[in-house]
DNA sequence: ATACAATCGGGACGCTCGTTCCGTTTAGCA
DNA sequence: TGCTAAACGGAACGAGCGTCCCGATTGTAT
């Protein structure tokens, strides 16, 4: 659903890809607050070029968050197959790490000026399903206490990302505490 | 250190107090992002009047955060005297609740466009001391495991405030998990 | 090689917001 | 009551940013 209709002209396709790549890096480093002009500058194109491909700054941001989510989901599914009991923890802490280097993703989860469920409903649904699977699997394996639910996991994600983002490596020390809290007594 | 030199004229004193009160409420509701004009409007004064009393928006914000911190610290000391083992938990969860209604305070802890340690060094020091006291006390009482340190507590505060702020009452369900994680096995 | 349409770059526009300025109003005092 | 300095309100200014527009450029089909 990105390159239908008639094919883009060669230069247009090149620029589109370039913008996407640069925007990805830039949002990750600076968060959703970066000026479009900054992305344009880094990509070596004019602001007008960005607007030809993405009608709005918001839409560019969405495109990137959606892609990022896909990656995270895919990775988590792999991990989960490898070690059922650890899947949820790996997912949780991986997401926290991502939050450290990807401000865009953090904002998407926290809902800061960007509502995931509204903007990318399918991605949100897939994400929720993944969490439910990982959680059920971990509970079956006995590594997570049975009274924890999916909403609790979402809440923890928000908290963990905030810790990682604002407290850096200090957050590493807290992971074991969280894990202990989630484990059956 | 607020009303030295020659006393303010009656109307000036009234306006200053009014601005402080309104700014307090407004920052709490909207966070540090609210326009000064909005605060001025709510207070029924002109923007110029605010700038007569506070040289900068930042300085107004600081004045209010400092006051808020004083209240929190005072309350925590009272609590701690009542129940040594619970002092740290009460403090932690109270702070999380505060984060829900006081965006300004959350931003101060997270360091979002406002560095507490740099802007209000004394307040920051007092705060750190309080945490160290509460923590040591709880560890002595045996309600917190001995390998937790003050930096871990700071990290948890950031996480808990984020949870409360972005996930609302969902966060309540996570408090027991955090507590379980902090408790000696 | 030529022509035409797609695409480009970056200046212009409009809006928001922090801060300043200044003509007007008012408290405090004699 | 009248005078003066303090204080007021809100218009004005400048900077930042999202978005739009348009003359210049370039890919592509013939």
Coordinates of N, CA, C and O (backbone and C1' of nucleotides) in Angstrom, one line a residue, chain A residues 19-43 47 50-51 56-62 64-65 101-105 107 112-113 165, chain D residues 16-19:
Chain A
X19 N 14.3 10.1 2.8 CA 13.5 10.8 3.9 C 13.1 9.9 5.0 O 13.3 10.2 6.2
X20 N 12.6 8.8 4.6 CA 12.2 7.8 5.6 C 13.3 7.3 6.5 O 13.1 7.3 7.7
X21 N 14.4 7.1 5.9 CA 15.6 6.6 6.7 C 16.1 7.7 7.6 O 16.3 7.5 8.8
X22 N 16.2 8.9 7.1 CA 16.7 10.0 7.9 C 15.7 10.3 9.0 O 16.0 10.6 10.2
X23 N 14.4 10.3 8.7 CA 13.4 10.7 9.6 C 13.4 9.6 10.8 O 13.2 10.0 11.9
X24 N 13.6 8.4 10.4 CA 13.7 7.3 11.4 C 14.8 7.6 12.4 O 14.5 7.6 13.6
X25 N 15.9 7.9 11.9 CA 17.1 8.2 12.8 C 16.8 9.5 13.6 O 17.1 9.5 14.8
X26 N 16.3 10.5 13.0 CA 16.1 11.8 13.6 C 15.0 11.7 14.7 O 15.2 12.2 15.8
X27 N 13.9 11.1 14.4 CA 12.9 11.0 15.4 C 13.4 10.2 16.6 O 13.1 10.4 17.7
X28 N 14.2 9.1 16.3 CA 14.7 8.3 17.3 C 15.6 9.1 18.3 O 15.5 9.0 19.5
X29 N 16.4 10.0 17.7 CA 17.3 10.8 18.5 C 16.6 11.9 19.2 O 17.0 12.2 20.4
X30 N 15.8 12.6 18.5 CA 15.3 13.9 19.0 C 13.8 13.8 19.5 O 13.3 14.8 20.1
X31 N 13.1 12.8 19.1 CA 11.7 12.7 19.4 C 10.8 13.4 18.4 O 11.4 14.0 17.5
X32 N 9.6 13.4 18.6 CA 8.6 13.9 17.6 C 8.7 15.4 17.5 O 8.1 16.0 16.6
X33 N 9.5 16.1 18.4 CA 9.6 17.5 18.4 C 10.4 18.2 17.3 O 10.3 19.4 17.1
X34 N 11.3 17.4 16.7 CA 12.2 18.0 15.7 C 11.4 18.7 14.6 O 10.4 18.1 14.1
X35 N 11.9 19.8 14.2 CA 11.3 20.5 13.0 C 11.5 19.7 11.7 O 12.5 19.0 11.5
X36 N 10.5 19.8 10.9 CA 10.6 19.1 9.6 C 11.8 19.6 8.8 O 12.5 18.9 8.1
X37 N 12.1 20.9 9.0 CA 13.2 21.5 8.3 C 14.5 20.8 8.6 O 15.4 20.6 7.8
X38 N 14.6 20.3 9.9 CA 15.8 19.7 10.3 C 15.9 18.3 9.6 O 17.0 17.9 9.2
X39 N 14.9 17.6 9.5 CA 14.9 16.3 8.8 C 15.2 16.6 7.3 O 16.0 15.9 6.7
X40 N 14.6 17.6 6.8 CA 14.9 17.9 5.4 C 16.4 18.2 5.2 O 17.0 17.8 4.3
X41 N 16.9 19.0 6.1 CA 18.3 19.4 6.0 C 19.2 18.1 6.0 O 20.1 17.9 5.2
X42 N 19.0 17.3 7.1 CA 19.8 16.1 7.2 C 19.6 15.2 6.0 O 20.6 14.5 5.6
X43 N 18.5 15.2 5.3 CA 18.2 14.3 4.2 C 18.7 15.0 2.9 O 18.8 14.4 1.8
X47 N 12.0 21.1 2.2 CA 10.9 20.7 3.0 C 9.7 20.3 2.1 O 9.0 19.4 2.4
X50 N 9.5 16.7 1.3 CA 8.9 15.8 2.3 C 7.4 15.9 2.2 O 6.7 14.8 2.3
X51 N 6.9 17.1 2.0 CA 5.4 17.2 2.0 C 4.8 16.6 0.8 O 3.6 16.4 0.7
X56 N 1.6 15.3 5.9 CA 1.7 16.0 7.2 C 2.9 15.4 8.0 O 3.3 14.3 7.8
X57 N 3.4 16.2 8.9 CA 4.5 15.7 9.8 C 4.0 14.5 10.6 O 4.7 13.5 10.7
X58 N 2.8 14.6 11.1 CA 2.2 13.5 11.8 C 2.2 12.2 11.0 O 2.5 11.1 11.5
X59 N 1.9 12.3 9.7 CA 1.8 11.1 8.9 C 3.2 10.5 8.7 O 3.3 9.2 8.7
X60 N 4.2 11.3 8.6 CA 5.5 10.8 8.5 C 5.9 10.0 9.8 O 6.4 8.9 9.8
X61 N 5.6 10.7 10.9 CA 5.8 10.1 12.2 C 5.1 8.8 12.4 O 5.7 7.8 12.8
X62 N 3.9 8.7 12.0 CA 3.1 7.5 12.0 C 3.7 6.4 11.2 O 3.8 5.2 11.7
X64 N 6.7 5.8 10.5 CA 7.9 5.3 11.1 C 7.6 4.5 12.4 O 8.2 3.5 12.6
X65 N 6.7 5.0 13.2 CA 6.3 4.3 14.4 C 5.7 2.9 14.0 O 6.1 1.9 14.6
X101 N 16.6 4.8 23.1 CA 17.2 5.3 21.8 C 16.1 5.7 20.8 O 16.4 6.3 19.8
X102 N 14.8 5.5 21.2 CA 13.8 5.8 20.2 C 12.7 6.6 20.9 O 11.7 6.0 21.3
X103 N 12.9 7.9 21.0 CA 12.0 8.7 21.6 C 10.6 8.7 21.0 O 9.6 8.8 21.6
X104 N 10.6 8.5 19.7 CA 9.3 8.4 18.9 C 8.5 7.3 19.5 O 7.3 7.4 19.7
X105 N 9.1 6.1 19.7 CA 8.4 4.9 20.1 C 7.9 5.2 21.6 O 6.7 4.9 21.9
X107 N 7.1 8.0 22.9 CA 5.9 8.9 22.9 C 4.7 8.2 22.4 O 3.6 8.4 22.8
X112 N 1.9 10.7 24.2 CA 2.3 12.1 24.2 C 2.1 12.6 22.8 O 2.9 12.5 21.9
X113 N 1.0 13.3 22.6 CA 0.7 13.9 21.3 C 0.6 12.9 20.2 O 0.8 13.3 19.1
X165 N 14.5 6.1 29.7 CA 14.7 7.3 29.0 C 15.3 8.4 29.9 O 16.2 9.1 29.5
Chain D
dG16 P 15.0 31.0 16.5 O5' 13.7 30.0 16.5 C5' 13.1 29.7 17.7 C4' 12.0 28.8 17.5 C3' 12.3 27.7 16.4 O3' 11.7 26.5 16.8 C1' 10.4 29.0 15.7
dC17 P 12.1 25.1 16.1 O5' 10.8 24.8 15.3 C5' 9.5 24.8 16.0 C4' 8.4 24.7 15.0 C3' 8.6 23.8 13.8 O3' 7.5 22.9 13.7 C1' 7.8 25.9 13.2
dG18 P 7.7 21.6 12.9 O5' 6.3 21.6 12.1 C5' 5.1 21.7 12.9 C4' 3.9 22.1 12.0 C3' 3.8 21.2 10.7 O3' 2.4 21.0 10.4 C1' 4.2 23.5 10.1
dT19 P 1.9 20.0 9.3 O5' 1.8 21.0 8.1 C5' 0.8 22.1 8.2 C4' 0.9 23.0 7.0 C3' 0.8 22.2 5.7 O3' -0.3 22.7 5.0 C1' 2.5 23.9 5.6

